Short mmCIF file of C-alpha atoms and ligand atoms in Angstrom, two decimals:
data_model
loop_
_atom_site.label_atom_id
_atom_site.label_comp_id
_atom_site.label_asym_id
_atom_site.label_seq_id
_atom_site.Cartn_x
_atom_site.Cartn_y
_atom_site.Cartn_z
CA MET R 138 0.15 0.17 0.34
CA SER R 139 1.59 3.37 -0.74
CA SER R 140 2.45 5.53 2.11
CA THR R 141 -0.46 8.38 1.06
CA GLU R 142 -3.32 5.76 1.28
CA LYS R 143 -1.96 4.38 4.78
CA THR R 144 -5.40 6.80 5.60
CA SER R 145 -7.59 4.81 8.38
CA LEU R 146 -10.55 2.94 7.56
CA LEU R 147 -12.97 5.22 8.98
CA LYS R 148 -11.32 8.27 6.96
CA MET R 149 -12.12 6.28 4.04
CA VAL R 150 -15.68 5.46 4.66
CA VAL R 151 -16.43 8.63 5.83
CA SER R 152 -14.81 10.40 2.54
CA GLN R 153 -17.15 8.45 0.56
CA ILE R 154 -20.18 9.88 2.83
CA ASP R 155 -18.60 13.55 2.43
CA ALA R 156 -18.55 13.36 -1.13
CA ALA R 157 -21.65 12.14 -1.91
CA CYS R 158 -23.19 15.19 0.70
CA GLU R 159 -21.01 17.27 -1.43
CA ARG R 160 -22.24 16.29 -4.78
CA LEU R 161 -25.87 15.90 -3.18
CA ASN R 162 -25.45 19.72 -1.82
CA VAL R 163 -26.20 18.53 2.22
CA GLN R 164 -27.03 20.94 4.45
CA ASP R 165 -24.21 21.11 7.27
CA SER R 166 -25.95 19.90 10.21
CA CYS R 167 -26.82 16.53 8.11
CA ARG R 168 -23.41 16.63 6.92
CA LEU R 169 -21.66 16.90 10.36
CA ARG R 170 -24.26 14.11 12.05
CA LEU R 171 -23.05 11.52 9.26
CA ARG R 172 -19.37 11.88 10.04
CA LYS R 173 -19.78 10.78 13.46
CA CYS R 174 -21.18 7.65 15.19
CA GLU R 175 -24.44 8.19 17.19
CA ARG R 176 -23.55 6.25 20.42
CA GLU R 177 -20.37 3.68 21.47
CA LEU R 178 -20.18 1.60 24.02
CA ILE R 179 -16.90 0.62 24.87
CA ALA R 180 -16.60 -2.60 27.48
CA ASN R 181 -13.38 -4.15 29.08
CA PHE R 182 -15.31 -7.25 31.30
CA PRO R 183 -13.13 -10.66 32.76
CA VAL R 184 -13.81 -14.07 31.38
CA LYS R 185 -13.00 -17.44 32.96
CA MET R 186 -10.90 -19.62 31.14
CA ASP R 187 -10.51 -23.33 30.65
CA ASP R 188 -7.38 -23.48 32.39
CA GLY R 189 -8.98 -21.36 35.15
CA THR R 190 -7.36 -18.15 34.43
CA VAL R 191 -9.30 -14.64 34.13
CA ARG R 192 -9.02 -12.49 31.18
CA ILE R 193 -10.32 -9.08 30.45
CA PHE R 194 -11.35 -8.55 27.11
CA THR R 195 -12.30 -5.40 25.19
CA GLY R 196 -15.74 -5.16 23.17
CA PHE R 197 -17.33 -2.40 21.02
CA ARG R 198 -21.00 -1.95 20.06
CA VAL R 199 -21.16 1.34 17.94
CA GLN R 200 -24.53 2.51 16.35
CA HIS R 201 -23.88 5.08 13.56
CA ASN R 202 -27.29 6.41 12.54
CA ASP R 203 -30.80 5.42 13.37
CA SER R 204 -32.72 7.89 11.05
CA ARG R 205 -34.39 5.02 9.12
CA GLY R 206 -35.12 2.36 11.58
CA PRO R 207 -33.32 0.39 14.39
CA CYS R 208 -29.76 0.02 13.92
CA LYS R 209 -28.26 -3.24 12.60
CA GLY R 210 -24.66 -4.79 12.13
CA GLY R 211 -22.38 -7.54 12.84
CA ILE R 212 -20.40 -8.44 15.83
CA ARG R 213 -16.69 -9.67 14.47
CA TYR R 214 -14.53 -11.28 16.61
CA HIS R 215 -11.07 -10.62 15.58
CA PRO R 216 -7.30 -9.93 17.16
CA ASP R 217 -6.96 -7.06 14.99
CA ILE R 218 -10.03 -5.05 15.47
CA THR R 219 -10.38 -1.24 16.78
CA LEU R 220 -12.84 1.21 17.67
CA ASP R 221 -11.97 3.21 14.55
CA GLN R 222 -12.77 0.20 12.30
CA THR R 223 -15.69 -0.56 14.22
CA ARG R 224 -16.83 2.81 13.60
CA ALA R 225 -16.39 2.71 10.23
CA LEU R 226 -18.15 -0.55 9.79
CA ALA R 227 -21.22 0.88 11.57
CA ALA R 228 -21.10 3.95 8.94
CA GLN R 229 -21.16 1.23 6.10
CA MET R 230 -24.09 -0.57 7.52
CA THR R 231 -26.41 2.64 7.55
CA MET R 232 -25.06 3.33 3.64
CA LYS R 233 -25.89 -0.39 2.72
CA ALA R 234 -29.05 -0.42 4.62
CA ALA R 235 -30.00 2.96 2.53
CA VAL R 236 -28.80 1.85 -0.53
CA VAL R 237 -31.22 -1.44 -0.89
CA ASN R 238 -33.94 0.56 1.38
CA VAL R 239 -34.33 -1.63 4.16
CA PRO R 240 -35.73 0.26 6.98
CA TYR R 241 -32.57 0.25 9.18
CA GLY R 242 -29.96 2.34 10.42
CA GLY R 243 -26.01 1.07 10.78
CA ALA R 244 -24.41 -0.56 13.57
CA LYS R 245 -21.53 -2.79 14.26
CA GLY R 246 -19.86 -4.45 17.27
CA ALA R 247 -16.72 -6.38 18.04
CA ILE R 248 -14.50 -8.09 20.48
CA ILE R 249 -10.80 -7.50 20.10
CA CYS R 250 -9.80 -11.94 20.45
CA ASN R 251 -8.69 -14.82 18.04
CA PRO R 252 -11.65 -16.99 18.08
CA LYS R 253 -9.50 -19.32 16.76
CA LEU R 254 -7.39 -19.88 19.72
CA MET R 255 -10.28 -20.22 22.18
CA SER R 256 -12.51 -23.38 22.98
CA GLN R 257 -16.09 -23.55 22.64
CA SER R 258 -16.80 -22.89 26.48
CA GLU R 259 -14.56 -19.82 26.64
CA LEU R 260 -16.24 -18.56 23.48
CA GLU R 261 -19.62 -19.27 24.89
CA ARG R 262 -18.56 -17.31 28.22
CA LEU R 263 -17.04 -14.84 26.02
CA THR R 264 -20.17 -14.02 24.03
CA ARG R 265 -22.65 -14.21 27.13
CA ARG R 266 -20.61 -11.54 29.20
CA TYR R 267 -20.62 -9.33 25.97
CA ALA R 268 -24.22 -10.09 25.16
CA CYS R 269 -25.12 -8.63 28.67
CA GLU R 270 -22.66 -5.38 28.43
CA ILE R 271 -24.00 -4.47 25.27
CA SER R 272 -27.52 -5.02 26.36
CA LEU R 273 -28.08 -1.11 27.38
CA LEU R 274 -28.21 -0.69 23.63
CA ILE R 275 -29.32 -3.89 21.81
CA GLY R 276 -32.63 -4.85 21.31
CA PRO R 277 -35.29 -6.08 18.98
CA GLU R 278 -36.63 -2.28 18.13
CA SER R 279 -33.45 -0.41 18.66
CA ASP R 280 -30.46 -2.76 17.69
CA ILE R 281 -30.14 -6.02 16.09
CA PRO R 282 -26.79 -7.83 16.03
CA ALA R 283 -25.64 -10.52 13.22
CA PRO R 284 -22.64 -12.49 12.69
CA GLU R 285 -19.63 -10.96 10.95
CA VAL R 286 -16.01 -12.13 10.54
CA GLY R 287 -15.03 -14.72 13.36
CA THR R 288 -18.91 -15.10 14.81
CA ASN R 289 -21.47 -17.62 13.22
CA PRO R 290 -25.34 -18.77 14.07
CA GLN R 291 -24.15 -20.40 17.29
CA THR R 292 -22.62 -16.98 18.49
CA MET R 293 -26.16 -15.66 17.52
CA ALA R 294 -28.01 -18.14 19.47
CA TRP R 295 -26.03 -17.61 23.01
CA ILE R 296 -26.25 -13.46 22.47
CA MET R 297 -30.40 -14.45 22.00
CA ASP R 298 -30.37 -16.54 25.00
CA THR R 299 -28.54 -14.68 27.47
CA TYR R 300 -30.66 -11.36 26.17
CA SER R 301 -33.85 -13.61 26.49
CA MET R 302 -32.91 -14.92 29.81
CA ALA R 303 -32.59 -11.17 31.73
CA LYS R 304 -35.97 -10.24 30.44
CA GLY R 305 -37.83 -13.55 31.05
CA TYR R 306 -38.97 -15.18 27.82
CA SER R 307 -38.03 -15.35 24.27
CA ILE R 308 -37.04 -12.75 22.09
CA PRO R 309 -36.07 -14.19 18.96
CA THR R 310 -35.95 -10.84 17.11
CA VAL R 311 -33.12 -9.26 19.07
CA VAL R 312 -30.66 -11.26 16.39
CA THR R 313 -30.51 -12.67 13.04
CA GLY R 314 -28.28 -15.15 11.42
CA LYS R 315 -29.77 -17.57 14.46
CA PRO R 316 -30.01 -21.22 13.50
CA ILE R 317 -33.21 -22.29 11.79
CA GLU R 318 -34.29 -24.26 15.31
CA ILE R 319 -34.85 -20.70 16.80
CA GLY R 320 -36.27 -18.77 14.16
CA GLY R 321 -33.45 -18.16 11.52
CA SER R 322 -34.24 -17.77 8.25
CA LYS R 323 -33.92 -20.14 5.25
CA GLY R 324 -31.29 -18.86 2.91
CA ARG R 325 -29.16 -16.62 5.61
CA LEU R 326 -26.23 -18.72 5.99
CA GLU R 327 -25.53 -18.25 2.26
CA ALA R 328 -27.22 -14.77 2.02
CA THR R 329 -24.08 -12.42 1.45
CA GLY R 330 -22.78 -15.04 -1.03
CA HIS R 331 -25.79 -15.28 -2.78
CA GLY R 332 -25.70 -11.45 -3.10
CA CYS R 333 -22.72 -11.36 -4.68
CA MET R 334 -23.22 -13.87 -6.87
CA ILE R 335 -27.02 -11.99 -8.27
CA SER R 336 -24.48 -8.66 -8.08
CA ALA R 337 -22.47 -10.47 -10.54
CA LYS R 338 -25.08 -11.50 -12.75
CA LEU R 339 -26.21 -8.14 -13.28
CA ALA R 340 -22.82 -6.48 -13.87
CA ALA R 341 -22.04 -9.04 -16.42
CA LYS R 342 -25.43 -8.17 -18.22
CA GLN R 343 -23.96 -4.72 -18.13
CA ARG R 344 -20.90 -6.11 -20.04
CA HIS R 345 -22.92 -8.27 -22.22
CA LEU R 346 -21.12 -11.35 -20.63
CA SER R 347 -23.09 -14.56 -19.22
CA LEU R 348 -21.85 -16.17 -16.33
CA ARG R 349 -22.55 -19.69 -18.16
CA VAL R 350 -19.02 -18.81 -19.69
CA ALA R 351 -17.45 -16.39 -17.33
CA THR R 352 -14.60 -16.95 -15.53
CA VAL R 353 -13.92 -16.03 -11.68
CA ALA R 354 -11.00 -15.20 -9.39
CA ILE R 355 -11.89 -14.99 -5.82
CA GLN R 356 -10.05 -13.75 -3.07
CA GLY R 357 -11.25 -15.31 0.30
CA ALA R 358 -12.22 -18.84 1.18
CA GLY R 359 -14.28 -17.92 4.37
CA ASN R 360 -18.61 -17.65 4.66
CA VAL R 361 -18.69 -14.66 1.98
CA ALA R 362 -16.45 -16.38 -0.70
CA SER R 363 -17.06 -19.84 -0.17
CA SER R 364 -20.94 -19.59 -0.60
CA ALA R 365 -19.94 -17.01 -3.63
CA ALA R 366 -18.26 -19.70 -5.26
CA LYS R 367 -20.57 -22.47 -4.91
CA GLN R 368 -23.47 -20.30 -6.20
CA LEU R 369 -21.21 -18.89 -9.10
CA ALA R 370 -20.53 -22.52 -10.01
CA ARG R 371 -23.78 -23.55 -10.22
CA GLU R 372 -24.55 -20.66 -12.42
CA GLY R 373 -21.87 -22.04 -14.52
CA CYS R 374 -19.09 -20.04 -14.01
CA GLN R 375 -15.54 -21.30 -13.99
CA ILE R 376 -13.87 -20.67 -10.54
CA ILE R 377 -10.06 -20.39 -11.66
CA ALA R 378 -8.64 -19.21 -8.48
CA MET R 379 -9.75 -19.08 -4.56
CA SER R 380 -7.35 -17.67 -1.67
CA ASP R 381 -7.12 -17.57 1.80
CA SER R 382 -4.65 -15.50 4.27
CA THR R 383 -1.87 -18.07 3.43
CA GLY R 384 -2.49 -18.09 -0.51
CA GLY R 385 -4.05 -19.22 -3.40
CA ALA R 386 -5.29 -22.01 -5.45
CA TYR R 387 -4.90 -21.71 -9.22
CA ASN R 388 -5.84 -23.90 -12.15
CA PRO R 389 -6.89 -21.79 -15.37
CA GLN R 390 -9.15 -24.87 -16.31
CA GLY R 391 -11.41 -24.24 -13.11
CA LEU R 392 -11.54 -25.51 -9.64
CA ASP R 393 -14.00 -28.07 -8.13
CA ILE R 394 -15.61 -25.93 -5.24
CA GLU R 395 -16.77 -28.46 -3.24
CA SER R 396 -13.71 -30.55 -3.34
CA LEU R 397 -11.62 -27.48 -2.95
CA LEU R 398 -13.64 -26.27 0.34
CA ASN R 399 -13.65 -29.88 1.60
CA TYR R 400 -9.64 -29.74 1.35
CA LYS R 401 -9.60 -26.28 3.11
CA LYS R 402 -11.59 -27.85 6.13
CA GLU R 403 -9.14 -30.69 6.28
CA THR R 404 -6.38 -29.13 5.63
CA GLY R 405 -6.85 -25.29 7.24
CA SER R 406 -5.85 -24.03 3.74
CA VAL R 407 -6.86 -23.65 0.44
CA ILE R 408 -2.84 -24.26 -0.88
CA GLY R 409 -1.57 -27.54 -2.18
CA PHE R 410 -5.00 -28.57 -3.37
CA PRO R 411 -4.16 -30.71 -5.70
CA GLY R 412 -4.10 -30.10 -9.55
CA THR R 413 -3.50 -26.35 -9.01
CA ASP R 414 -0.52 -24.00 -8.99
CA ILE R 415 0.19 -22.19 -5.29
CA ILE R 416 -0.03 -18.12 -6.31
CA THR R 417 0.06 -15.38 -4.02
CA ASN R 418 -2.71 -12.93 -3.00
CA ALA R 419 -1.30 -10.28 -5.23
CA ASP R 420 -0.87 -12.94 -7.80
CA LEU R 421 -4.67 -13.46 -7.98
CA LEU R 422 -5.82 -10.01 -7.78
CA ALA R 423 -3.33 -9.68 -11.30
CA LEU R 424 -5.28 -13.24 -13.24
CA PRO R 425 -6.67 -12.85 -16.41
CA CYS R 426 -10.22 -13.52 -15.98
CA ASP R 427 -13.90 -11.84 -16.25
CA ILE R 428 -14.71 -11.36 -12.71
CA LEU R 429 -12.76 -10.90 -9.67
CA MET R 430 -14.32 -11.42 -5.97
CA ALA R 431 -12.97 -9.66 -3.67
CA ALA R 432 -14.75 -11.54 -0.45
CA ALA R 433 -11.59 -11.22 2.13
CA THR R 434 -10.79 -8.55 4.01
CA GLU R 435 -10.47 -4.39 3.71
CA ARG R 436 -8.17 -2.77 1.22
CA GLN R 437 -6.82 -5.44 -0.71
CA ILE R 438 -6.94 -3.64 -4.24
CA THR R 439 -4.69 -0.78 -3.62
CA ALA R 440 -3.02 2.17 -5.53
CA ASP R 441 -0.17 -0.28 -6.00
CA ASN R 442 -1.93 -3.27 -7.52
CA ALA R 443 -5.43 -1.76 -8.88
CA ALA R 444 -3.82 -1.16 -12.45
CA GLN R 445 -2.67 -4.84 -12.58
CA VAL R 446 -6.58 -6.01 -11.92
CA LYS R 447 -7.32 -7.35 -15.64
CA ALA R 448 -10.70 -8.64 -14.72
CA LYS R 449 -13.70 -6.61 -16.30
CA ILE R 450 -15.73 -6.88 -13.49
CA VAL R 451 -15.03 -6.58 -9.70
CA VAL R 452 -17.48 -7.58 -6.96
CA GLU R 453 -16.87 -6.28 -3.53
CA GLY R 454 -17.85 -8.78 -1.28
CA ALA R 455 -16.15 -7.80 1.44
CA ASN R 456 -16.31 -4.63 3.37
CA VAL R 457 -13.99 -1.79 2.08
CA PRO R 458 -11.91 -3.93 -0.12
CA THR R 459 -10.54 -1.12 -2.66
CA THR R 460 -9.15 1.96 -1.63
CA PRO R 461 -10.37 5.18 -2.91
CA LYS R 462 -7.24 5.69 -4.98
CA ALA R 463 -7.59 2.02 -6.45
CA SER R 464 -11.50 3.01 -7.26
CA LYS R 465 -10.45 6.03 -9.77
CA ILE R 466 -7.76 3.75 -11.33
CA LEU R 467 -10.15 0.97 -11.83
CA TYR R 468 -12.93 2.97 -13.05
CA ASP R 469 -10.17 5.07 -15.36
CA ASN R 470 -9.38 1.53 -16.63
CA GLY R 471 -12.78 0.57 -17.64
CA VAL R 472 -13.44 -2.14 -14.81
CA PHE R 473 -17.10 -1.97 -13.62
CA VAL R 474 -17.21 -2.33 -9.89
CA VAL R 475 -19.96 -3.42 -7.90
CA PRO R 476 -19.30 -1.77 -4.59
CA ASP R 477 -19.58 -3.19 -1.01
CA ILE R 478 -22.38 -1.16 -0.38
CA LEU R 479 -24.50 -2.83 -2.76
CA ALA R 480 -22.84 -6.35 -3.59
CA SER R 481 -22.27 -7.07 0.11
CA THR R 482 -25.78 -6.65 1.26
CA GLY R 483 -27.23 -10.06 0.69
CA GLY R 484 -26.82 -10.88 4.46
CA LEU R 485 -28.33 -7.43 5.51
CA ILE R 486 -31.33 -8.03 3.04
CA ILE R 487 -32.04 -11.70 4.71
CA SER R 488 -31.50 -10.96 7.88
CA TYR R 489 -34.20 -8.02 7.62
CA PHE R 490 -36.34 -10.84 6.12
CA GLU R 491 -35.52 -12.90 9.20
CA TRP R 492 -36.49 -10.31 11.32
CA VAL R 493 -39.85 -9.43 9.65
CA GLN R 494 -40.35 -13.48 9.83
CA ASN R 495 -39.90 -13.53 13.51
CA ILE R 496 -42.31 -10.47 14.26
CA GLN R 497 -44.89 -12.31 12.43
CA SER R 498 -43.91 -15.67 13.72
CA LEU R 499 -44.39 -16.88 10.13
CA PHE R 500 -41.90 -18.27 8.16
CA TRP R 501 -40.93 -18.47 4.45
CA GLN R 502 -40.30 -21.15 2.31
CA GLU R 503 -36.66 -20.49 0.72
CA TRP R 504 -37.69 -19.81 -2.82
CA GLU R 505 -39.63 -16.96 -1.13
CA VAL R 506 -36.93 -15.69 0.87
CA ASN R 507 -34.58 -15.93 -2.62
CA ASP R 508 -37.05 -14.00 -4.69
CA SER R 509 -37.24 -11.24 -2.50
CA LEU R 510 -33.38 -11.08 -2.16
CA GLN R 511 -33.22 -10.94 -6.12
CA ARG R 512 -35.91 -8.33 -6.31
CA LEU R 513 -34.69 -5.82 -3.77
CA LEU R 514 -30.97 -6.30 -4.92
CA THR R 515 -31.70 -5.71 -8.89
CA ASP R 516 -34.06 -2.70 -7.76
CA ALA R 517 -30.95 -1.09 -5.92
CA PHE R 518 -28.40 -2.15 -8.56
CA THR R 519 -30.68 -0.66 -11.16
CA GLU R 520 -31.14 2.54 -9.32
CA VAL R 521 -27.58 2.98 -8.75
CA LEU R 522 -26.93 2.02 -12.42
CA GLU R 523 -29.28 4.86 -13.44
CA ILE R 524 -27.42 7.57 -10.94
CA THR R 525 -24.27 6.54 -12.89
CA ARG R 526 -25.72 7.60 -16.09
CA ALA R 527 -27.39 10.77 -14.93
CA GLU R 528 -24.15 11.86 -12.76
CA LYS R 529 -21.85 10.11 -14.96
CA THR R 530 -19.86 8.78 -12.35
CA ASP R 531 -18.82 5.14 -11.17
CA MET R 532 -20.96 2.91 -9.39
CA ARG R 533 -19.62 3.39 -5.88
CA SER R 534 -20.21 7.61 -5.93
CA ALA R 535 -23.51 6.60 -6.91
CA ALA R 536 -24.33 3.98 -4.50
CA HIS R 537 -23.28 6.33 -1.74
CA MET R 538 -25.50 9.26 -3.37
CA LEU R 539 -28.58 7.09 -3.14
CA ALA R 540 -28.05 6.03 0.39
CA VAL R 541 -27.00 9.56 1.70
CA LYS R 542 -30.17 10.74 -0.18
CA ARG R 543 -32.30 8.41 1.91
CA VAL R 544 -30.66 9.00 5.07
CA VAL R 545 -30.86 12.57 4.81
CA SER R 546 -34.41 12.66 3.92
CA ALA R 547 -35.37 10.37 6.98
CA MET R 548 -33.06 13.14 9.05
CA SER R 549 -34.47 16.35 7.71
CA ALA R 550 -38.11 14.92 8.48
CA ARG R 551 -37.59 14.03 11.42
CA GLY R 552 -35.54 17.15 12.28
CA ILE R 553 -33.23 17.74 15.60
CA TYR R 554 -34.67 16.93 18.95
CA PRO R 555 -35.32 18.97 21.47
P1 LIG J 56 -14.72 -15.60 7.39
O1 LIG J 56 -13.38 -14.68 8.39
O2 LIG J 56 -15.49 -16.34 7.14
O3 LIG J 56 -13.47 -15.43 6.17
C1 LIG J 56 -12.92 -14.43 5.77
C2 LIG J 56 -11.70 -14.80 4.76
O4 LIG J 56 -10.55 -14.38 3.96
C3 LIG J 56 -10.82 -16.14 5.24
O5 LIG J 56 -10.66 -16.98 4.11
C4 LIG J 56 -9.36 -15.52 5.68
O6 LIG J 56 -8.36 -16.50 4.98
C5 LIG J 56 -9.38 -14.74 4.30
N1 LIG J 56 -8.27 -13.70 4.28
C6 LIG J 56 -8.05 -12.60 5.50
N2 LIG J 56 -7.04 -12.09 5.14
C7 LIG J 56 -6.84 -12.41 4.05
C8 LIG J 56 -5.82 -11.60 3.04
N3 LIG J 56 -4.95 -10.64 3.48
N4 LIG J 56 -5.88 -12.26 2.11
C9 LIG J 56 -6.47 -12.98 1.58
N5 LIG J 56 -7.22 -13.66 2.11
C10 LIG J 56 -7.63 -13.11 3.23
O7 LIG J 56 -15.06 -13.88 7.02
P2 LIG J 56 -16.34 -13.67 6.23
O8 LIG J 56 -17.73 -13.86 6.90
O9 LIG J 56 -16.48 -14.27 4.84
O10 LIG J 56 -16.26 -11.99 5.55
C11 LIG J 56 -15.22 -12.04 4.67
C12 LIG J 56 -15.52 -10.00 3.99
O11 LIG J 56 -16.83 -10.09 3.84
C13 LIG J 56 -15.65 -9.23 5.43
O12 LIG J 56 -14.56 -7.97 4.83
C14 LIG J 56 -17.08 -9.17 6.45
O13 LIG J 56 -16.78 -7.47 6.92
C15 LIG J 56 -17.35 -8.73 4.49
N6 LIG J 56 -18.97 -9.58 5.02
C16 LIG J 56 -19.31 -10.38 5.84
C17 LIG J 56 -20.56 -10.50 5.73
C18 LIG J 56 -21.01 -12.21 6.38
O14 LIG J 56 -22.28 -12.42 6.46
N7 LIG J 56 -20.33 -12.92 6.85
C19 LIG J 56 -21.75 -10.06 5.39
C20 LIG J 56 -21.36 -8.63 4.49
C21 LIG J 56 -19.86 -8.26 4.53
#
């Protein structure tokens, strides 16, 4: 990453919101509010470890903006997460909910920890204590967590149970991404990857490309990347490479995704998968292919490597995988980018459906969930595309303009209390 790009994730996210405010001529009172998160909770709390020692963990819950409805956002367990990054990811959630027009504001939570080095019982005690700490903010009508990096449906089940125990009755609406047995929605587990596949399909249409003949390189091999890979393979795409934090596996003739993911499960890495060449993450980003899916982590496509991207389409499954400078290089080079605040909203959209189903105590068939996801994402994609044409701009700026416009309309309608 070039030294001029070492600006914080929060600054990057705020600068995108600011740029949209500028283009839309948003009044200062709203601009200033959008630059800051509305509420932030920091908790330092003890957890008993399996060996009898006690460790102090730090967790956050941050609400960026609730003008359009209750806050919504995942909970990340990661050793490198910071409060500033959590703020950035919370602001991204406000943008995501607005761009796909679901009635939520944005939030994010995190615990600084390495879940890969903790036992299930340690994770349970950590999660339940964190749930107690953040119960000041979360609730079915105020702020609804979901899984993110390092967390999963089991984490949500512990949060739901802890919150329910404190209230004295079951409250499934307090989290989404729960196991099906306690009110989770069909289609939720694969939702973000599913949204990435739909985004790739819509973008491919713009480039007169069919997914049936498209070649795809995917950065990442976690929840989002693996479900996107399976769904793209089902659509007929040839997935030629996948990677994880240790490097990638490449075969220009295509990979058998199910076998690759089983191999990763068994060995812990995609590296060395039979019949593939070992490549670096830098190699993967520069592979000749039709679609590059960035589904790993932040700031992967930078000013240093953006010019090497050969894909016609970049789909951002991860949050903020592309720096602003890289974004401009891709646009200037004619790469069609489906930005994170649009492409990675599948999980958010199906979380919304889960919440609605829980409120109604009425469960949808999988096809109803998936058809509704397809409809909401297609509508948002079409609206964003229309803005790119009217404003002669890229998909990222257009998506931010659409989102900011919706959030500012809500803020203006509500006014300032008191
Ligand atoms: P995950 O932890 O399941 O997977 C992350 C993957 O990225 C892993 O395979 C890891 O090895 C790989 N990785 C990490 N650092 C890397 C690097 N420097 N280079 C290459 N690979 C690297 O996480 P996930 O849930 O799949 O989330 C991935 C991204 O998608 C994150 O940015 C997350 O914020 C975003 N996202 C997730 C969801 C969700 O529902 N899980 C929803 C929206 C957005």
